[in-house]
Every structure is written in structure tokens, then in C-alpha cells.
Amino acid sequence: MKTFLNNFATSEEGTGTYIAGAAMFFGSIIGGFALDTAQGNLVQLKLQIATDAAALAAAANIDNPTQARAIAMQTIQMNLGKEASAIRDSDIRFGHVDPETLEFVAGPSPDGSMTAVSVSAERSAHRDNAVSTLLVRYVGLSDLERYASTVAAARTGGGGGAFASCEDAVLLSEGEVRVGGGLNLNGAVCVHGAQGVWTAGGATFSQDVRFSANDMDAIAMAPYAPSSIPEEQLKIARYLDPVLLPGMDGIEDNLWLELAGECRWNTVREDDDDDDANGRKPISEILAVDGLYLGATIPDFVLSRGTADIVCLEDDVAVNASDLMPNTIYASLGHITVKGDASLDRIALVSRGDVQIQGGANRNFDRMFLHADKIDLGSKATWGTEFACSEDSYRVYAFGRNEIRMGGSSTLHNVVSVAPTIVPAGNLTASGLYMESHNDLHLKGSTKITSCEQALSSEFDLANGAFESTEATGSILVD
Amino acid sequence: MGKTVKCGKFSGNFRVFSVFLPNLRRWAVTFLREEEASLTIELVLWLPVLLVSFQFLADVSIAMMAQQDFHLVARDASRMVALGQRTPAQAEDYIRERLADYDGAKASVSIADNLVTSTLVVPAESVTSISGKLVGNDISADVTMWVERQGSGS
């Protein structure tokens, strides 16, 4: 034995194998730490996601705690599967967030309401569900303990400062709303940018103006007047959905179905005996009445005794405003360009292409319905009523499949405009304004909105009535 | 004088071998009997085993870290659908965009019982360097959330 040990100690054969074995052992230990740390972090992340999802789900249903708990457990089961034992029923607690410490407090608030949910998860030796290690167990660390917790609060339709309606104006974007300098908002005006709202300096706001976004931190306001109105009163974190934008396709389908019966574009006016030397039809023939509108999509103000004339236009057409007749719907497969200095009243322009309004100043377009791919409202025109606060209903509806542009120095009274992209002009004067856009909405400088202190009636359901909800309409992570 | 070697149809002068071959044989015998630097040779022989072992550990760690990223992507997608900011189809596009660096990544977002589940599957071989090819498994992540608002996604 002694000889063997002496030989073993002095022999140099196989030294490389020993070194390789040692390298592998220590390498495995180091690699094992990396591996088990990564595994521990993965488990931690799964627990955090599960508690987040459970707390958010419960907070969104907090009006019914039993149901909220059941939904939370369901999300836990779906997110953690076999590891769902990390969250027990008692780990879901209902309570409220202390407004001063911003800490979760179990149980109802002093006013008796429960507005927040806390969900915690635990994988520990204490619960006999600790995370087993793969390699570091060989150096004595067989288990890892992981914890996660989330507090979520219910989000209500109101919130922020004192509730204000949006009866004077709604500017709603699913993107961002940015307003230039010199903004002047009066009355119950709601400016909502789902992704954020930014106001520039030199602005003036009244008490009932509200700026809202999905996240309070996404509302950035430059100094404004009067400074006596606290910023907290003007800002609200809330979710507001567009109402007309999602239904645009339906409105368009209905509209063209109603018009298609009267407009047989492939057969109308085949007789070209009256064409001029250039082969162009005289305007009187182009604008001849083709049918009678009996549908329900065009607002009543365009109609006369429940109906209106339909003029079907096959090609691009440029007409003088003075040639367009009231109580008439001009439907075109191409573009419609309206020129001249005449005002228009009780007219619908429906186009598969674009509608462009050109001409000089001092024109008034009242009781108009516009539906086109792109709509250019021109500049220096007055849309809607000539004078602010003189009517109690919306007077112009503009639906753009893609875009609506408003030229500089436009005046908009009782106007609804809905399009994925709305490009308002600078120096805009408005009252009773309603906008829904999908993309960012940039209000140029010197926009002024006047308060009429009255809710306007609409031919279409609008979002300004849906803002009053104070029930839980969603949830937000608190901690 | 060297010999002329004939091999089938090919013939040529290989006198060079007659000079070096005995030396090479002698060098080989000496090399095999020599014990100097045997440690280096052993380590060189062990090196592939060590490298593969360490690479395997690194791969598994990388796969786990990638799976964390996948969970975060799935969480973001589910939350966007839950808030009505994107439709399931748009959320799938979002996931594919985030996983553009991984070949063969698949995404699915579905709503059932007012719960939205985002699932993404990435072939392990597109995440790891060698282990994925050996194992051939997929790395997946799925996150389920309560749908708070049905969105148009437009």
C-alpha cells in the first residue's frame, strides 16, 4: 500500500486527466451558479408576471370581489400551470391604496370602498415548493426561494380632479395629442391622447378643461394661465375609446349600399351628344339628378321631407359651389373638388376618392355631410353654424377614411370630424367641436375653443356621454 | 540512388520518400515513447470534452435568459390586447417583430373566456449555438391576462 501511494504520488502519468477533471469540476460549479441563477430568475419572472396578471384581472373586476378572486385564480392557473401552488387563495387580498403613503392597506378605505388588490407569490422551503437547483446542489445549495408581489388598483372612468363632462369639445386621439402655443380652451373641453398629451406655453384653460391619457405620466403641461388652477385638477389618467372610428366601415358600407341602388355608374349618361368640343359633358348634365335618397345614414338636416336628390358622378369632377343644390347628395367614384366663393347648405358630398374644398374666405358650409378617402376643408372657411352657440346640434359631419385636413384660420362650430388622421390648422376657432383620430393629433398654435355650456345633440352616438362611468373600467399597476 | 516506384497506371519518382520515410518512422517511434509534454497532449485530448461541457452550460443559461425575454414579449403582447390597444392579429405581428432575430419563431394570440393568451415558440437551435441542434427542442413562453377592453385595434 505504501509503495502504491509512493508510486501514485510520484507518478506523472495521467496528470492531464486529473487537471481536466478538476477543470470540469470547478467549471461545473461556476457554470452551475450561472445556470441555477438563470433558472431562479426565470421562475421569479414567471411569478411576477402571474401576480401582475392576477392583480390586474382582480382589480378590473373589483366591483364583484368573489368574481374578481375567481378570475385571478384562473389567470394564475393559466400562467403558472403546475407551479400554481406558489399563490394561494389567501395571497389575494382586497383593500385600498393609502393616498399618503401609497402603500396597500387590506380592507376597505374610510369611505367603505375597495379599490386595490394585492397578490403575492412564494416558492419557499416553508411552503415546500422551493425551486430545486440543478448543479449547485452538489455544493450544498439544493433549493432557491423566490417571491413576487403586485398591487393593482381599479381604474375608473372619472378620476383625477372633479368630474367634468365633455359637452363643449372632445379632441380624442388613440395616439398622442400635441398642442401648440397660445391654446385657449374654455368650458367642458376634453383633450385625450391615449399615448400622451403635451401642451405648449402661453395656454389659457378654464376650470372644466380636462387633459387625459392612459398614463398620468404621459401628460406634460407647459405653464399655463391662470396658475391658480392646479395641474392635478386638469389632468386625468383614464381610458377613453373612440366611438365612431371603429364603426367607420359600417357607416361607409351602409352609405354606399343606400346610394348604389340609385347610381348605376356603368350605365348612366351613355348619351354623349351634348359633349363639348373637348369631349367634356356640360356641367348641367354632370350634375343632373339621378335618383332619390331613401336611406338612413345621411343626417336629417341634408334631407327635405325625409329624402334628398342623388347626383351620381362617375369621374373626377371639379364644380363651382354655386352649382351645387341644397338637399342633394353628390356621390362620386372619383374625386370631388368644390371651387368658388359661394357658401353651401344642406349638402352631402360622398366620394370614393377625395373631397377638396377650395375658394376664398368668408364662406360658410352649414349642415354638411362629407364622406371621402381624404377630405380637405380648405382654409378661412366657417364650418357649421356661422356664429358660435347659436344651435344645439352638430351641423357638420366629416368622415375621412384616411385623412381630414383643416386649412388655416378655419372656424368650426358644431362640427364632428372622424378620421384615422386629422390635421387641424393653426389659428383655429371652434365651439362644439368633436374629433376622433387614430394617429397623433397636432393642434397648431392659437387654437381657441369657446364654451357654449350646452350639450349638442348628434345624429351619431358620440363618446362624450360615455365618460361619466365611475365603475371599474380597468386596472393599473401600483406596485 | 532511389527506387522508381510504380503504382498501377501511375508511375513516378518517389525518391523523396526513400530519404524522409525512415526518418519519419524514427521520429514517430521516438514521439510515442517520449514522455515530455505528455501533459499538454492529454489536455489537448481533453479540451473538446471541456469545451463541449462548458458550451452546454452556457447554452442552457442563454436559453433560460432568452426564455425570460420571450415571457416579457408575451406579457407585453397580452397586455396590449387586454387594454384594447391591439387586436390579436396585431399583437401577433408585434411578437414577430420583436422576435425577428430568431429563425422559425411562431406567435399566436387568442382570446377565450375574456382571457387573452399570447404564446410564442422559438426553436432552441435559433437561440443556442450547439445544444439546440443536439436537443432539438423548442423554447416557449405564454402569458394570459384578463381582457379589460375589447379594442378595435385600428
mmCIF file of N, CA and C in Angstrom, chain B residues 15-84:
data_model
loop_
_atom_site.group_PDB
_atom_site.id
_atom_site.type_symbol
_atom_site.label_atom_id
_atom_site.label_comp_id
_atom_site.label_asym_id
_atom_site.label_seq_id
_atom_site.Cartn_x
_atom_site.Cartn_y
_atom_site.Cartn_z
ATOM 1 N N ARG B 15 11.697 9.219 -54.841
ATOM 2 C CA ARG B 15 12.951 9.111 -54.105
ATOM 3 C C ARG B 15 12.898 9.926 -52.819
ATOM 4 N N VAL B 16 12.094 10.962 -52.845
ATOM 5 C CA VAL B 16 11.998 11.800 -51.653
ATOM 6 C C VAL B 16 11.567 10.995 -50.436
ATOM 7 N N PHE B 17 10.681 10.008 -50.657
ATOM 8 C CA PHE B 17 10.240 9.172 -49.527
ATOM 9 C C PHE B 17 11.363 8.278 -49.020
ATOM 10 N N SER B 18 12.156 7.857 -49.940
ATOM 11 C CA SER B 18 13.242 6.972 -49.514
ATOM 12 C C SER B 18 14.215 7.711 -48.614
ATOM 13 N N VAL B 19 14.193 9.058 -48.705
ATOM 14 C CA VAL B 19 15.064 9.858 -47.843
ATOM 15 C C VAL B 19 14.382 10.121 -46.511
ATOM 16 N N PHE B 20 13.097 10.542 -46.578
ATOM 17 C CA PHE B 20 12.419 11.011 -45.355
ATOM 18 C C PHE B 20 11.671 9.928 -44.580
ATOM 19 N N LEU B 21 11.253 8.870 -45.280
ATOM 20 C CA LEU B 21 10.414 7.865 -44.616
ATOM 21 C C LEU B 21 11.098 7.197 -43.428
ATOM 22 N N PRO B 22 12.324 6.768 -43.561
ATOM 23 C CA PRO B 22 12.977 6.173 -42.383
ATOM 24 C C PRO B 22 13.087 7.170 -41.248
ATOM 25 N N ASN B 23 13.356 8.432 -41.591
ATOM 26 C CA ASN B 23 13.453 9.462 -40.545
ATOM 27 C C ASN B 23 12.117 9.689 -39.874
ATOM 28 N N LEU B 24 11.057 9.703 -40.698
ATOM 29 C CA LEU B 24 9.713 9.916 -40.154
ATOM 30 C C LEU B 24 9.324 8.776 -39.222
ATOM 31 N N ARG B 25 9.659 7.562 -39.651
ATOM 32 C CA ARG B 25 9.325 6.404 -38.815
ATOM 33 C C ARG B 25 10.073 6.498 -37.488
ATOM 34 N N ARG B 26 11.314 6.897 -37.580
ATOM 35 C CA ARG B 26 12.134 7.010 -36.379
ATOM 36 C C ARG B 26 11.562 8.107 -35.455
ATOM 37 N N TRP B 27 11.124 9.217 -36.113
ATOM 38 C CA TRP B 27 10.571 10.330 -35.312
ATOM 39 C C TRP B 27 9.278 9.915 -34.613
ATOM 40 N N ALA B 28 8.486 9.118 -35.315
ATOM 41 C CA ALA B 28 7.200 8.690 -34.756
ATOM 42 C C ALA B 28 7.412 7.769 -33.567
ATOM 43 N N VAL B 29 8.358 6.867 -33.718
ATOM 44 C CA VAL B 29 8.643 5.939 -32.612
ATOM 45 C C VAL B 29 9.155 6.718 -31.407
ATOM 46 N N THR B 30 10.060 7.651 -31.688
ATOM 47 C CA THR B 30 10.602 8.475 -30.601
ATOM 48 C C THR B 30 9.490 9.283 -29.935
ATOM 49 N N PHE B 31 8.579 9.832 -30.780
ATOM 50 C CA PHE B 31 7.490 10.665 -30.251
ATOM 51 C C PHE B 31 6.570 9.873 -29.333
ATOM 52 N N LEU B 32 6.281 8.640 -29.734
ATOM 53 C CA LEU B 32 5.370 7.827 -28.935
ATOM 54 C C LEU B 32 6.005 7.392 -27.626
ATOM 55 N N ARG B 33 7.321 7.243 -27.613
ATOM 56 C CA ARG B 33 7.994 6.796 -26.383
ATOM 57 C C ARG B 33 8.352 7.978 -25.484
ATOM 58 N N GLU B 34 8.389 9.152 -26.064
ATOM 59 C CA GLU B 34 8.791 10.338 -25.317
ATOM 60 C C GLU B 34 7.723 10.709 -24.279
ATOM 61 N N GLU B 35 8.126 11.050 -23.079
ATOM 62 C CA GLU B 35 7.157 11.431 -22.038
ATOM 63 C C GLU B 35 7.099 12.927 -21.813
ATOM 64 N N GLU B 36 7.989 13.651 -22.439
ATOM 65 C CA GLU B 36 7.961 15.106 -22.284
ATOM 66 C C GLU B 36 6.689 15.665 -22.924
ATOM 67 N N ALA B 37 6.076 16.645 -22.279
ATOM 68 C CA ALA B 37 4.882 17.341 -22.792
ATOM 69 C C ALA B 37 3.670 16.428 -22.902
ATOM 70 N N SER B 38 3.749 15.267 -22.207
ATOM 71 C CA SER B 38 2.565 14.390 -22.266
ATOM 72 C C SER B 38 1.357 15.075 -21.629
ATOM 73 N N LEU B 39 1.618 15.947 -20.656
ATOM 74 C CA LEU B 39 0.522 16.687 -20.007
ATOM 75 C C LEU B 39 -0.213 17.561 -21.037
ATOM 76 N N THR B 40 0.568 18.202 -21.871
ATOM 77 C CA THR B 40 -0.034 19.050 -22.896
ATOM 78 C C THR B 40 -0.908 18.213 -23.835
ATOM 79 N N ILE B 41 -0.371 17.076 -24.220
ATOM 80 C CA ILE B 41 -1.127 16.212 -25.132
ATOM 81 C C ILE B 41 -2.424 15.766 -24.479
ATOM 82 N N GLU B 42 -2.345 15.383 -23.209
ATOM 83 C CA GLU B 42 -3.560 14.936 -22.510
ATOM 84 C C GLU B 42 -4.598 16.049 -22.454
ATOM 85 N N LEU B 43 -4.095 17.225 -22.141
ATOM 86 C CA LEU B 43 -5.041 18.352 -22.040
ATOM 87 C C LEU B 43 -5.655 18.671 -23.399
ATOM 88 N N VAL B 44 -4.816 18.546 -24.424
ATOM 89 C CA VAL B 44 -5.356 18.786 -25.767
ATOM 90 C C VAL B 44 -6.446 17.757 -26.085
ATOM 91 N N LEU B 45 -6.235 16.533 -25.647
ATOM 92 C CA LEU B 45 -7.247 15.496 -25.881
ATOM 93 C C LEU B 45 -8.514 15.761 -25.064
ATOM 94 N N TRP B 46 -8.336 16.314 -23.872
ATOM 95 C CA TRP B 46 -9.499 16.596 -23.021
ATOM 96 C C TRP B 46 -10.232 17.879 -23.436
ATOM 97 N N LEU B 47 -9.516 18.714 -24.164
ATOM 98 C CA LEU B 47 -10.057 20.042 -24.465
ATOM 99 C C LEU B 47 -11.447 20.006 -25.113
ATOM 100 N N PRO B 48 -11.667 19.168 -26.132
ATOM 101 C CA PRO B 48 -13.015 19.134 -26.738
ATOM 102 C C PRO B 48 -14.102 18.793 -25.729
ATOM 103 N N VAL B 49 -13.783 17.853 -24.834
ATOM 104 C CA VAL B 49 -14.787 17.470 -23.831
ATOM 105 C C VAL B 49 -15.100 18.652 -22.923
ATOM 106 N N LEU B 50 -14.026 19.331 -22.507
ATOM 107 C CA LEU B 50 -14.235 20.504 -21.645
ATOM 108 C C LEU B 50 -15.036 21.584 -22.372
ATOM 109 N N LEU B 51 -14.644 21.832 -23.609
ATOM 110 C CA LEU B 51 -15.323 22.897 -24.359
ATOM 111 C C LEU B 51 -16.796 22.575 -24.559
ATOM 112 N N VAL B 52 -17.078 21.339 -24.918
ATOM 113 C CA VAL B 52 -18.491 20.955 -25.152
ATOM 114 C C VAL B 52 -19.280 21.070 -23.851
ATOM 115 N N SER B 53 -18.652 20.649 -22.748
ATOM 116 C CA SER B 53 -19.350 20.725 -21.452
ATOM 117 C C SER B 53 -19.660 22.167 -21.086
ATOM 118 N N PHE B 54 -18.651 23.030 -21.198
ATOM 119 C CA PHE B 54 -18.863 24.432 -20.839
ATOM 120 C C PHE B 54 -19.843 25.100 -21.806
ATOM 121 N N GLN B 55 -19.727 24.740 -23.072
ATOM 122 C CA GLN B 55 -20.647 25.323 -24.054
ATOM 123 C C GLN B 55 -22.083 24.907 -23.747
ATOM 124 N N PHE B 56 -22.252 23.663 -23.323
ATOM 125 C CA PHE B 56 -23.586 23.186 -22.984
ATOM 126 C C PHE B 56 -24.159 23.992 -21.819
ATOM 127 N N LEU B 57 -23.331 24.206 -20.790
ATOM 128 C CA LEU B 57 -23.791 25.007 -19.652
ATOM 129 C C LEU B 57 -24.146 26.421 -20.096
ATOM 130 N N ALA B 58 -23.270 26.992 -20.923
ATOM 131 C CA ALA B 58 -23.530 28.356 -21.406
ATOM 132 C C ALA B 58 -24.817 28.392 -22.226
ATOM 133 N N ASP B 59 -25.000 27.383 -23.064
ATOM 134 C CA ASP B 59 -26.200 27.346 -23.917
ATOM 135 C C ASP B 59 -27.476 27.289 -23.085
ATOM 136 N N VAL B 60 -27.461 26.439 -22.080
ATOM 137 C CA VAL B 60 -28.676 26.307 -21.261
ATOM 138 C C VAL B 60 -28.957 27.617 -20.535
ATOM 139 N N SER B 61 -27.903 28.270 -20.042
ATOM 140 C CA SER B 61 -28.097 29.571 -19.387
ATOM 141 C C SER B 61 -28.641 30.598 -20.363
ATOM 142 N N ILE B 62 -28.071 30.608 -21.572
ATOM 143 C CA ILE B 62 -28.545 31.552 -22.596
ATOM 144 C C ILE B 62 -30.006 31.265 -22.947
ATOM 145 N N ALA B 63 -30.328 29.979 -23.057
ATOM 146 C CA ALA B 63 -31.713 29.612 -23.390
ATOM 147 C C ALA B 63 -32.674 30.092 -22.309
ATOM 148 N N MET B 64 -32.247 29.976 -21.051
ATOM 149 C CA MET B 64 -33.118 30.428 -19.958
ATOM 150 C C MET B 64 -33.280 31.945 -19.961
ATOM 151 N N MET B 65 -32.187 32.637 -20.262
ATOM 152 C CA MET B 65 -32.300 34.105 -20.329
ATOM 153 C C MET B 65 -33.171 34.521 -21.517
ATOM 154 N N ALA B 66 -33.023 33.792 -22.627
ATOM 155 C CA ALA B 66 -33.873 34.090 -23.789
ATOM 156 C C ALA B 66 -35.335 33.836 -23.449
ATOM 157 N N GLN B 67 -35.568 32.774 -22.690
ATOM 158 C CA GLN B 67 -36.952 32.472 -22.317
ATOM 159 C C GLN B 67 -37.542 33.581 -21.442
ATOM 160 N N GLN B 68 -36.694 34.195 -20.623
ATOM 161 C CA GLN B 68 -37.173 35.355 -19.859
ATOM 162 C C GLN B 68 -37.624 36.463 -20.801
ATOM 163 N N ASP B 69 -36.804 36.730 -21.814
ATOM 164 C CA ASP B 69 -37.178 37.761 -22.793
ATOM 165 C C ASP B 69 -38.493 37.394 -23.479
ATOM 166 N N PHE B 70 -38.645 36.119 -23.816
ATOM 167 C CA PHE B 70 -39.856 35.693 -24.506
ATOM 168 C C PHE B 70 -41.086 35.907 -23.619
ATOM 169 N N HIS B 71 -40.918 35.636 -22.326
ATOM 170 C CA HIS B 71 -42.032 35.877 -21.403
ATOM 171 C C HIS B 71 -42.398 37.362 -21.365
ATOM 172 N N LEU B 72 -41.385 38.207 -21.391
ATOM 173 C CA LEU B 72 -41.667 39.652 -21.366
ATOM 174 C C LEU B 72 -42.379 40.091 -22.639
ATOM 175 N N VAL B 73 -41.966 39.529 -23.769
ATOM 176 C CA VAL B 73 -42.637 39.855 -25.035
ATOM 177 C C VAL B 73 -44.088 39.375 -24.994
ATOM 178 N N ALA B 74 -44.284 38.155 -24.514
ATOM 179 C CA ALA B 74 -45.647 37.610 -24.427
ATOM 180 C C ALA B 74 -46.497 38.440 -23.468
ATOM 181 N N ARG B 75 -45.886 38.866 -22.361
ATOM 182 C CA ARG B 75 -46.616 39.704 -21.404
ATOM 183 C C ARG B 75 -47.034 41.024 -22.049
ATOM 184 N N ASP B 76 -46.108 41.666 -22.748
ATOM 185 C CA ASP B 76 -46.429 42.943 -23.396
ATOM 186 C C ASP B 76 -47.555 42.774 -24.417
ATOM 187 N N ALA B 77 -47.469 41.702 -25.195
ATOM 188 C CA ALA B 77 -48.489 41.468 -26.226
ATOM 189 C C ALA B 77 -49.857 41.253 -25.578
ATOM 190 N N SER B 78 -49.879 40.440 -24.531
ATOM 191 C CA SER B 78 -51.162 40.169 -23.857
ATOM 192 C C SER B 78 -51.736 41.447 -23.248
ATOM 193 N N ARG B 79 -50.871 42.248 -22.660
ATOM 194 C CA ARG B 79 -51.358 43.470 -22.011
ATOM 195 C C ARG B 79 -51.920 44.441 -23.049
ATOM 196 N N MET B 80 -51.267 44.513 -24.200
ATOM 197 C CA MET B 80 -51.757 45.416 -25.238
ATOM 198 C C MET B 80 -53.136 44.990 -25.724
ATOM 199 N N VAL B 81 -53.312 43.685 -25.866
ATOM 200 C CA VAL B 81 -54.638 43.198 -26.282
ATOM 201 C C VAL B 81 -55.638 43.399 -25.146
ATOM 202 N N ALA B 82 -55.185 43.148 -23.916
ATOM 203 C CA ALA B 82 -56.072 43.304 -22.756
ATOM 204 C C ALA B 82 -56.588 44.729 -22.636
ATOM 205 N N LEU B 83 -55.764 45.682 -23.030
ATOM 206 C CA LEU B 83 -56.159 47.089 -22.933
ATOM 207 C C LEU B 83 -56.854 47.584 -24.194
ATOM 208 N N GLY B 84 -56.992 46.708 -25.171
ATOM 209 C CA GLY B 84 -57.674 47.103 -26.401
ATOM 210 C C GLY B 84 -56.813 47.941 -27.320
#
